[in-house]
Each structure stands twice: as C-alpha cells, then as structure tokens.
Amino acid sequence: MKAQLYVSVLLALLVSSTAKKSKTKSCKRTAFSRHTTNYQAWREQMTVCDLLQDYDAAVRPSGRTPYNDTRGAVMVTTSLNIRSISAVSEKNMEFVAQFRFRQEWYDDRLRFIEHQGLLSSDYRNFEFIHVARDQSLWIPDTFFQNEKNGWYHMLNQENRFLKIRSDGKLIYDRRLTLHLACSMHLSRYPMDHQNCEIAFASYAYTTADIEYIWDVPAIQIHEGANGALPNFEIASFKNASCTSKTNTGTYSCLKVEIRLNRVFSFFLLQLYIPSSMLVGVAWVSYWIDWKSTAARVPLAIVTLLTMITTSHAINSNLPPVSYAKSIDIWVGACVVFIFFSLIEYAVVNYVGILDEHRQMKKAACNRSRLSNVIENDNFGESLQSLTFSPQEKKRLIRRRPKKNMEMQEGDFEAIEMVDRGPPRSAGLMEEGWTFHDTTDLVYIGQRKRVELVRWCSVLSSRGRAERIDIIARIIFPLAFILFNFAYWSIYLEEEDPDES
C-alpha cells in the first residue's frame, strides 16, 4: 500500500513538473542583436513572454476591467464588417457571407502598463502588442448557430490578428466565409423579400461566464456588397439579441438581421413576357379556318408543351414547398389558357362537322322531295317551299325539259329568301339604317344599339363553328386581362416586413 502511495505521489509531481515546463516554453526568448533584430518588435515579444510566464490559456479571464474591479462575466464586444453576400440559394435555403468578425474583451492578466519584468515599464512606450500565432491566449468559444459550412481565409497568410492593449484589452479580428441557413417563405416568389440572419453565441459558457454586447458601430456593410448579389439587393439590416435559455443554462447570443429584396426585372424579361407571348400565340388559332386542322392543332400543342417545359425548369431550382407560389399561379394560369385554346378547337371542330352532316342530310332530303314534286303538276307551287342553292335549282329544272313550265324571276327570289332565312331580313334591316338618316339621333345609346344590331347580323350570318371562334377572340383575351389585373394588384402590394 505504501509503495502504491509513493508511486502515485511521484506521478503527480511528474505531471506538475511537465505542466510547468510546458508553460515556461510557451514563449521563446531571444537575445537582441542590433544588426538582425527590430528593436520595437523584439521589445513587444519580450513583454509578451513576461505576460505569458504564468498564464493559463484554459482559464477564462476574471471579468475585471479598468472601469470595474469586480469579478463577473467576461463582456465580449463584437462587430461585423460584411464584405459580400452572395450565392443565395432558394433550393437549399442558404446564402454565403464573407465578413470580418471582431471581438474585444478584457483580460486583467495581460495588463502591461503596470507590469514590472525584465524590461522597465518606462521604456514600454507602445500602446498595442501583436501576438504571434504560436502564442496561445484565451479566446471566446464563439460559434455561428445557423452555419452549415465555413472556412478561414489562409491565403497568403492566415487572415487574422490578435492584439493586446496596455490596459489588458484584447482585440481579435478574423476573416470568415460561411454558408448560413436562411429560412425562406416563397409564397410571393419572385416578388418576395427574405429576412436572413447571422447569429452567433458561446458554445459552452453561459451568461454567468460570457456576455456578448454590440460595439458602436455594430455592423458595417461594404459598398460593393450588393454587386455580389445577382438577383437580390440589400434593403436594410439591423442588429438584435437572440439570448436563449436551455436545460443547461442561459446563453448569450447576438444576431444580424438582413432584409434582401429580390430583383424582379430578370423574371419579367425571362418569364412573364415570354409566357404572355406564348398565350398570345395560342390565340392566333382563333383566326385560322376551323377546317385547317394541320395548322391549328400543332400550334396549340407546341405552345402547351413549351409552357409545361418552362414550368418544370422553374420548379427544378426551387424547393418542394407545400404552398402555392405566385410564379406557380402565373404559370398554371398560362397553361390553362393555352389548354383551353386546344379544347376550344375540339369543340369548334365537333360543332362544324355536326353542322356539315346536318346540311348534307337536309340537302339529301330536299333532293328526294324535289324529285317527287317533279313528277307532279304542282311543281311551281311546291318549289317555293324548298330551300336549295341556285346551282341545284338549274340542275333540277333541266331534269324535266318536257314539262311546259314557266319559272318567273319572283319564284327564284322567293327561293333565295327562303334559302338565306334570317340573314336576308337582317341585311334589309341593315340597309334601312344609314348614317344620313341617323344624323338627328344625338343620343349615344341609339348609335350603340345600331352597332350592336350590325354586329349581331354579321354573327348570325356565320355558322356555329365560326361563331364560337369569333366569341373566343373576345372572351379569352378579356379573361386574360382580368386575370392580369387581379394577379398584379395582389402581388405588387408592398409586403408587411413582419409577415416575411
């Protein structure tokens, strides 16, 4: 038992001696040479060696400052100098930020304004000391809460510096590039505004040990930061606190809130105007004869497939969210309008073929009735009750040359009137209305009524298939204009910053 006790005591002494040796080797002293050494730099490093002689980098400072001599939490003053914000990704919901992160705090163990060592304080007339990279000091364990990935800049040298001021204040500045998560709400995409943040806190120390406070000024954004954003511009930014309470304690946290406005001109030129033109191209089929199937069907199908391909290309760069985006509504409406133009032609084609079959049946019925009437003597009386074309009249008259029958011009006129039906009477009505006869009609409503009658007479003179095309030329553009009015009035309204 005594032997084991002696062994444990010896091991403890060995560990303590090695620890002391490691502390004494934390700074390498060199002799001054007038020919090879810069006196100012040599004097600073010798002062650091004096300060680090009994310094333990694993122990946090006591929290005492030249203005407050009581122990407490270390007050870490922070500031950010944002150089650029780029690569905003809606699909991954992240952005890339490059900035200089500065932290300042007091460590009373590193005051050298009153320190007496190998060099007298009277000869230390410098305010700051640059700490070498191989000299370890206590540094706050700051981490970024919404960081996905990041790196330090090491080209050409490590982009950092650590300074000690004479009153024990440390200034730690480092250049970082981070991939940061940003929760985006895309219901108004691409007319949206996104609020992204850079949040940092202590990983292990609670507010009893470390508290972060903002410096003045807290945030600085470089003038060229907007140039790195292809589709966004920095609208505003502000600093805030995000201190959180967990099961292990309360942790101090600060954050930078950045409001990004999306640049809409790109989407206007690349999406909205081309898709509107595709819808207009689909409407061209309304002016093509309904019998030209080879011209109307490919036109509608090509525009429909082009719009569907555009929709897939847009959604491939966006996350699969559970709500409808404004761009989905626009593309969906364009697809619906183009699809309805294809359905409209299907209806027109069906109605046109149906009317042709009816006319063929009607002509066949008239021929059979006329052939029966020709055998009778009452041909002239029954001829007026039939409806057929002038070519059919001449052909049928030649079929009975032996009949002594006289056809008067009045009979043919009556047949033509029966053949045309309502359009002829409408034409007579139209001839009755002339601009000379209506010069005394000042009331505008009567003129509009005359134009309406004229338009109705033209519409009634066409077949049903042509009527549907004429009505579609008016209804579909009017519906698209109304949709545009509702769409832009809703999504061009200024969004409430609290909702985004």
XYZ file of C-alpha atoms in Angstrom:
500
model
C 0.000 0.000 0.000
C 2.788 2.386 0.903
C 4.568 1.595 -2.342
C 1.436 2.403 -4.368
C 1.066 5.667 -2.458
C 4.650 6.633 -3.236
C 4.145 5.821 -6.917
C 1.008 7.997 -7.157
C 2.785 10.915 -5.455
C 5.714 10.624 -7.848
C 3.371 10.602 -10.852
C 1.586 13.712 -9.597
C 4.897 15.517 -9.143
C 5.983 14.442 -12.628
C 2.772 15.749 -14.209
C 3.041 19.075 -12.393
C 6.666 19.495 -13.436
C 5.862 18.772 -17.081
C 2.998 21.264 -16.921
C 5.301 23.930 -15.567
C 7.838 23.152 -18.265
C 5.162 23.480 -20.925
C 4.136 26.832 -19.501
C 7.683 28.108 -19.436
C 8.125 27.005 -23.063
C 5.048 28.945 -24.256
C 7.307 31.827 -25.276
C 10.790 31.639 -26.714
C 13.182 34.355 -25.544
C 15.859 35.608 -27.904
C 18.815 37.859 -27.423
C 18.724 41.279 -29.025
C 21.026 41.874 -31.953
C 21.364 45.359 -33.281
C 22.196 44.177 -36.784
C 19.497 41.493 -37.232
C 16.620 42.369 -34.894
C 13.981 45.127 -34.958
C 14.133 46.668 -31.538
C 10.428 47.588 -31.337
C 9.271 44.091 -32.319
C 11.812 42.451 -30.023
C 10.671 44.585 -27.120
C 6.987 43.668 -27.763
C 7.741 39.939 -27.850
C 9.785 40.095 -24.672
C 6.848 41.806 -22.993
C 4.518 39.032 -24.200
C 6.925 36.467 -22.795
C 6.796 38.217 -19.442
C 2.980 38.249 -19.525
C 2.678 34.590 -20.531
C 5.139 33.313 -17.963
C 2.391 32.204 -15.558
C -0.541 32.475 -17.965
C -3.025 29.577 -18.430
C -4.954 29.801 -21.705
C -7.531 27.261 -20.498
C -8.788 29.570 -17.726
C -11.139 32.366 -18.706
C -10.450 35.930 -17.511
C -11.906 37.113 -14.218
C -14.048 39.751 -15.882
C -12.348 42.680 -14.201
C -11.771 45.800 -16.299
C -10.035 49.122 -15.694
C -13.507 50.554 -15.067
C -14.880 47.719 -12.931
C -12.665 45.872 -10.472
C -15.239 43.244 -9.525
C -15.246 39.688 -10.804
C -18.013 38.563 -13.138
C -18.801 37.543 -16.681
C -16.433 38.463 -19.480
C -18.029 41.202 -21.593
C -17.201 40.453 -25.227
C -17.784 43.428 -27.533
C -18.443 42.324 -31.128
C -18.811 43.912 -34.543
C -19.114 42.701 -38.143
C -17.738 44.198 -41.329
C -19.663 42.430 -44.116
C -17.697 42.366 -47.355
C -20.168 40.475 -49.556
C -23.340 38.393 -49.524
C -23.671 36.029 -52.474
C -24.991 32.696 -53.721
C -28.477 32.969 -52.278
C -29.986 29.542 -52.931
C -33.743 29.097 -52.668
C -33.480 25.343 -53.202
C -31.077 24.802 -50.284
C -32.373 27.831 -48.362
C -28.939 29.223 -47.647
C -26.650 32.124 -48.520
C -22.916 32.786 -48.451
C -21.495 35.676 -46.425
C -17.923 36.919 -46.260
C -17.127 39.240 -43.367
C -14.588 40.292 -40.779
C -15.603 39.266 -37.281
C -14.123 41.318 -34.438
C -14.257 40.517 -30.726
C -12.867 42.628 -27.887
C -12.617 41.761 -24.199
C -10.501 42.487 -21.153
C -8.032 40.082 -19.542
C -6.524 41.585 -16.406
C -3.664 39.058 -16.519
C -2.323 40.707 -19.675
C -2.017 44.306 -18.472
C 1.473 45.520 -19.153
C 1.086 49.189 -18.351
C 1.976 48.410 -14.751
C 3.898 45.207 -15.340
C 7.483 45.060 -13.992
C 9.676 42.473 -15.584
C 12.951 42.184 -17.330
C 12.212 45.460 -19.111
C 11.153 48.515 -17.181
C 7.677 49.921 -17.937
C 9.231 53.322 -18.506
C 10.698 52.053 -21.740
C 7.434 50.478 -22.967
C 6.006 53.442 -24.873
C 3.906 51.315 -27.269
C 0.113 51.007 -26.946
C -0.504 47.624 -28.652
C 1.342 44.355 -28.831
C 0.857 41.944 -31.720
C 0.558 38.362 -30.510
C 2.321 35.729 -32.600
C 0.374 32.768 -33.959
C 2.250 30.251 -31.835
C 1.388 32.096 -28.622
C -1.849 30.782 -27.155
C -4.252 33.048 -25.288
C -7.783 32.540 -24.013
C -10.296 33.263 -26.804
C -14.126 33.103 -26.545
C -15.603 29.880 -27.926
C -17.900 31.712 -30.320
C -19.831 29.666 -32.880
C -22.415 30.608 -35.510
C -25.768 28.993 -34.848
C -27.088 28.876 -38.415
C -23.793 27.918 -40.052
C -23.815 24.990 -42.480
C -20.224 25.193 -43.612
C -17.391 27.669 -43.482
C -13.673 28.246 -43.598
C -10.921 30.596 -42.534
C -9.012 32.516 -45.170
C -5.398 31.320 -45.232
C -4.052 32.925 -48.426
C -1.310 34.260 -48.398
C -1.119 34.190 -44.615
C -3.808 33.424 -42.101
C -6.203 36.393 -42.235
C -6.334 37.175 -38.524
C -4.703 39.285 -35.884
C -4.673 39.358 -32.097
C -3.577 42.467 -30.255
C -3.084 43.261 -26.586
C -3.618 46.800 -25.409
C -1.689 48.187 -22.463
C -4.752 48.139 -20.185
C -5.332 44.401 -20.833
C -7.854 44.716 -23.647
C -7.588 42.065 -26.383
C -8.702 42.708 -29.963
C -9.299 39.602 -32.047
C -10.158 40.066 -35.718
C -10.648 37.269 -38.258
C -11.890 36.961 -41.840
C -14.533 34.280 -42.429
C -16.652 32.876 -45.244
C -19.724 30.982 -44.093
C -22.606 29.098 -45.677
C -25.522 30.159 -43.490
C -29.032 28.735 -43.365
C -31.871 31.142 -44.130
C -35.489 30.144 -43.636
C -37.324 31.478 -46.702
C -41.033 31.860 -47.330
C -41.634 31.702 -51.079
C -45.380 32.356 -51.357
C -44.680 35.647 -53.199
C -41.754 34.349 -55.272
C -40.363 36.036 -57.402
C -41.733 39.266 -55.885
C -40.679 38.337 -52.371
C -38.474 39.735 -49.637
C -36.344 37.479 -47.471
C -35.079 38.071 -43.955
C -31.794 36.254 -43.343
C -29.640 36.415 -40.249
C -26.148 35.782 -38.920
C -26.445 34.548 -35.328
C -23.535 33.747 -33.015
C -23.242 32.701 -29.378
C -20.935 30.978 -26.899
C -20.868 27.222 -27.262
C -20.069 26.225 -23.668
C -20.142 29.329 -21.462
C -23.417 30.615 -20.039
C -24.248 34.241 -19.287
C -22.568 33.813 -15.911
C -19.250 33.465 -17.772
C -19.611 35.327 -21.098
C -21.957 38.043 -22.321
C -21.896 39.427 -25.840
C -22.607 43.105 -26.460
C -22.614 45.118 -29.669
C -19.872 47.584 -30.458
C -20.548 51.035 -31.921
C -20.884 50.865 -34.868
C -22.063 47.251 -34.682
C -22.435 46.421 -38.383
C -20.723 47.803 -41.447
C -21.562 46.681 -44.985
C -19.081 47.261 -47.767
C -20.216 49.412 -50.675
C -19.661 46.606 -53.173
C -21.655 44.031 -51.215
C -24.720 44.492 -53.438
C -22.653 43.806 -56.554
C -22.096 40.197 -55.493
C -25.851 39.502 -55.442
C -27.185 38.749 -58.943
C -30.893 38.560 -58.033
C -31.034 40.395 -54.705
C -30.211 43.724 -53.186
C -29.641 44.518 -49.514
C -32.605 46.646 -48.467
C -31.815 47.050 -44.766
C -30.032 45.471 -41.830
C -30.156 45.716 -38.070
C -28.564 44.140 -35.034
C -30.557 42.330 -32.359
C -30.256 39.912 -29.456
C -31.172 36.216 -29.509
C -30.264 35.068 -25.990
C -31.700 31.590 -25.433
C -32.472 29.558 -22.331
C -31.906 25.796 -22.347
C -31.709 22.981 -19.814
C -28.028 23.693 -19.185
C -28.454 27.444 -18.656
C -28.905 30.766 -20.407
C -26.571 31.507 -23.309
C -25.812 34.966 -24.622
C -26.486 35.377 -28.342
C -26.411 38.202 -30.879
C -27.627 38.282 -34.470
C -27.625 40.417 -37.587
C -30.924 40.601 -39.477
C -30.528 41.344 -43.189
C -33.504 42.105 -45.425
C -32.966 41.067 -49.053
C -35.213 42.329 -51.858
C -35.368 40.194 -54.985
C -34.651 41.962 -58.282
C -37.793 41.431 -60.385
C -36.520 42.665 -63.767
C -34.813 39.337 -64.524
C -38.043 37.354 -64.095
C -40.049 39.949 -66.020
C -37.810 39.602 -69.069
C -37.162 35.861 -68.827
C -40.538 34.521 -67.704
C -43.537 36.836 -67.622
C -43.184 38.475 -71.029
C -42.307 35.223 -72.912
C -45.151 33.304 -71.251
C -47.615 36.078 -72.144
C -46.409 35.894 -75.735
C -46.960 32.114 -75.749
C -50.539 32.645 -74.619
C -50.980 35.195 -77.415
C -49.546 32.758 -79.958
C -52.107 30.164 -78.847
C -54.876 32.677 -79.592
C -53.718 33.036 -83.217
C -55.534 29.766 -83.945
C -58.881 31.554 -83.447
C -58.254 33.464 -86.711
C -57.386 30.320 -88.677
C -60.167 28.469 -90.510
C -61.518 25.670 -88.354
C -61.117 23.242 -91.259
C -57.302 23.746 -91.184
C -56.634 21.075 -88.579
C -52.962 20.722 -89.571
C -52.383 24.393 -88.706
C -54.413 24.818 -85.514
C -53.646 21.629 -83.581
C -49.802 21.762 -83.773
C -49.865 25.444 -82.814
C -51.766 24.757 -79.602
C -49.778 21.625 -78.731
C -46.368 23.268 -79.250
C -47.256 26.268 -77.073
C -48.688 23.977 -74.395
C -45.575 21.791 -74.276
C -43.320 24.861 -74.218
C -45.182 26.270 -71.239
C -45.043 22.958 -69.364
C -41.280 22.706 -70.016
C -40.823 26.244 -68.682
C -42.756 25.317 -65.540
C -40.521 22.290 -64.915
C -37.364 24.358 -65.455
C -38.527 26.918 -62.877
C -39.522 24.383 -60.233
C -36.254 22.468 -60.606
C -34.439 25.365 -58.897
C -36.990 25.727 -56.084
C -37.680 23.575 -53.020
C -40.832 21.395 -52.988
C -42.928 23.506 -50.632
C -46.473 22.669 -49.547
C -47.992 26.026 -50.542
C -48.574 27.686 -53.898
C -46.089 30.291 -55.043
C -47.054 33.311 -57.098
C -44.998 32.010 -60.000
C -46.953 28.722 -59.833
C -50.214 30.627 -60.137
C -48.945 32.584 -63.148
C -47.532 29.561 -64.984
C -50.609 27.493 -64.131
C -52.928 30.185 -65.493
C -50.922 30.422 -68.732
C -51.080 26.647 -69.135
C -54.842 26.719 -68.552
C -55.385 29.448 -71.173
C -53.315 27.547 -73.738
C -55.077 24.290 -72.881
C -58.484 25.947 -73.260
C -57.492 27.110 -76.734
C -56.916 23.463 -77.635
C -60.249 22.447 -76.091
C -61.939 25.325 -77.928
C -60.754 23.954 -81.248
C -62.018 20.487 -80.317
C -65.459 21.990 -79.641
C -65.336 24.055 -82.858
C -64.309 21.052 -84.917
C -67.081 18.904 -83.442
C -69.756 21.572 -83.999
C -68.524 22.288 -87.534
C -68.612 18.609 -88.542
C -72.037 18.244 -86.937
C -73.366 21.202 -88.950
C -71.948 19.769 -92.166
C -73.668 16.447 -91.538
C -76.945 18.257 -90.903
C -76.614 20.236 -94.129
C -75.854 17.053 -96.078
C -78.906 15.335 -94.625
C -81.007 18.404 -95.352
C -79.784 18.569 -98.970
C -80.473 14.873 -99.484
C -83.970 15.309 -98.061
C -84.636 18.283 -100.357
C -83.487 16.329 -103.387
C -85.806 13.444 -102.596
C -88.737 15.792 -102.015
C -87.999 17.702 -105.207
C -87.758 14.541 -107.275
C -91.190 13.577 -106.005
C -92.602 17.004 -106.753
C -91.225 16.997 -110.284
C -93.440 14.032 -111.075
C -96.498 16.084 -110.044
C -98.011 19.109 -111.747
C -97.729 21.381 -108.729
C -94.023 21.919 -109.192
C -94.126 25.709 -109.219
C -96.114 25.951 -106.023
C -94.003 23.470 -104.120
C -90.717 24.890 -105.400
C -91.085 27.970 -103.239
C -91.357 25.917 -100.071
C -87.974 24.209 -100.644
C -84.555 25.516 -99.769
C -81.638 24.770 -102.068
C -78.828 26.530 -103.886
C -79.168 28.199 -107.333
C -76.982 25.502 -108.913
C -79.336 22.826 -107.625
C -82.322 24.777 -108.998
C -80.884 24.861 -112.534
C -79.850 21.212 -112.377
C -83.296 20.115 -111.220
C -85.072 22.198 -113.870
C -83.020 20.550 -116.631
C -84.208 17.148 -115.393
C -87.782 17.915 -116.652
C -87.345 19.565 -120.082
C -90.543 18.089 -121.459
C -92.700 19.886 -118.873
C -94.165 23.119 -120.149
C -93.427 25.057 -117.036
C -92.534 28.732 -116.736
C -90.379 29.915 -113.879
C -90.665 33.532 -113.069
C -87.923 35.575 -111.555
C -90.057 36.212 -108.488
C -90.029 32.490 -107.723
C -86.220 32.401 -107.685
C -86.082 35.442 -105.492
C -88.505 33.811 -103.091
C -86.359 30.662 -103.104
C -83.246 32.710 -102.365
C -85.004 34.427 -99.490
C -86.089 31.084 -98.064
C -82.578 29.737 -98.510
C -80.911 32.564 -96.653
C -83.540 32.995 -93.970
C -82.730 35.382 -91.170
C -79.542 36.878 -92.665
C -81.522 38.365 -95.588
C -84.024 40.080 -93.331
C -81.133 41.305 -91.178
C -79.473 42.676 -94.281
C -82.643 44.556 -95.210
C -82.741 45.981 -91.716
C -79.101 46.982 -92.047
C -79.790 48.777 -95.326
C -82.553 50.754 -93.645
C -80.095 52.242 -91.179
C -77.777 54.751 -92.872
C -75.639 57.466 -91.367
C -77.561 60.118 -93.336
C -80.875 59.026 -91.816
C -79.490 58.985 -88.273
C -77.868 62.420 -88.259
C -80.629 63.630 -85.987
C -80.050 60.805 -83.469
C -77.770 62.512 -80.967
C -78.375 60.068 -78.199
C -75.312 57.853 -77.960
C -77.244 54.814 -76.780
C -79.128 54.595 -80.073
C -75.883 54.613 -82.049
C -74.543 51.832 -79.880
C -77.762 49.932 -80.469
C -77.285 50.300 -84.224
C -73.722 48.950 -83.994
C -74.945 46.068 -81.848
C -77.588 45.170 -84.437
C -74.986 45.321 -87.194
C -72.592 43.078 -85.226
C -75.376 40.617 -84.392
C -76.374 40.444 -88.060
C -72.781 39.599 -89.039
C -72.576 36.997 -86.268
C -75.878 35.371 -87.207
C -74.811 35.029 -90.840
C -71.977 32.679 -89.847
C -72.076 29.017 -88.915
C -71.947 27.816 -85.370
C -68.263 26.887 -85.567
C -67.314 30.324 -86.837
C -69.451 31.947 -84.166
C -67.546 30.122 -81.426
C -64.241 31.327 -82.896
C -65.499 34.917 -83.056
C -66.704 34.817 -79.454
C -63.405 33.190 -78.311
C -61.429 36.038 -79.912
C -63.106 38.396 -77.439
C -63.688 36.296 -74.326
C -60.217 34.734 -73.930
C -58.161 37.985 -74.215
C -60.648 39.727 -71.933
C -60.363 36.941 -69.348
C -56.540 37.097 -69.522
C -56.606 40.859 -68.993
C -58.861 40.454 -65.953
C -56.547 37.764 -64.576
C -53.548 40.062 -65.014
C -55.337 42.866 -63.223
C -56.152 40.634 -60.251
C -52.710 38.985 -60.200
C -50.610 42.148 -60.253
C -52.880 44.034 -57.867
C -52.404 41.261 -55.281
C -48.697 40.514 -55.623
C -47.388 44.020 -56.313
C -48.717 45.271 -52.988
C -45.997 46.135 -50.502
C -45.433 43.218 -48.195
C -45.522 43.750 -44.456
C -41.976 43.249 -43.077
C -43.360 41.350 -40.076
C -45.069 38.778 -42.330
C -41.947 37.942 -44.308
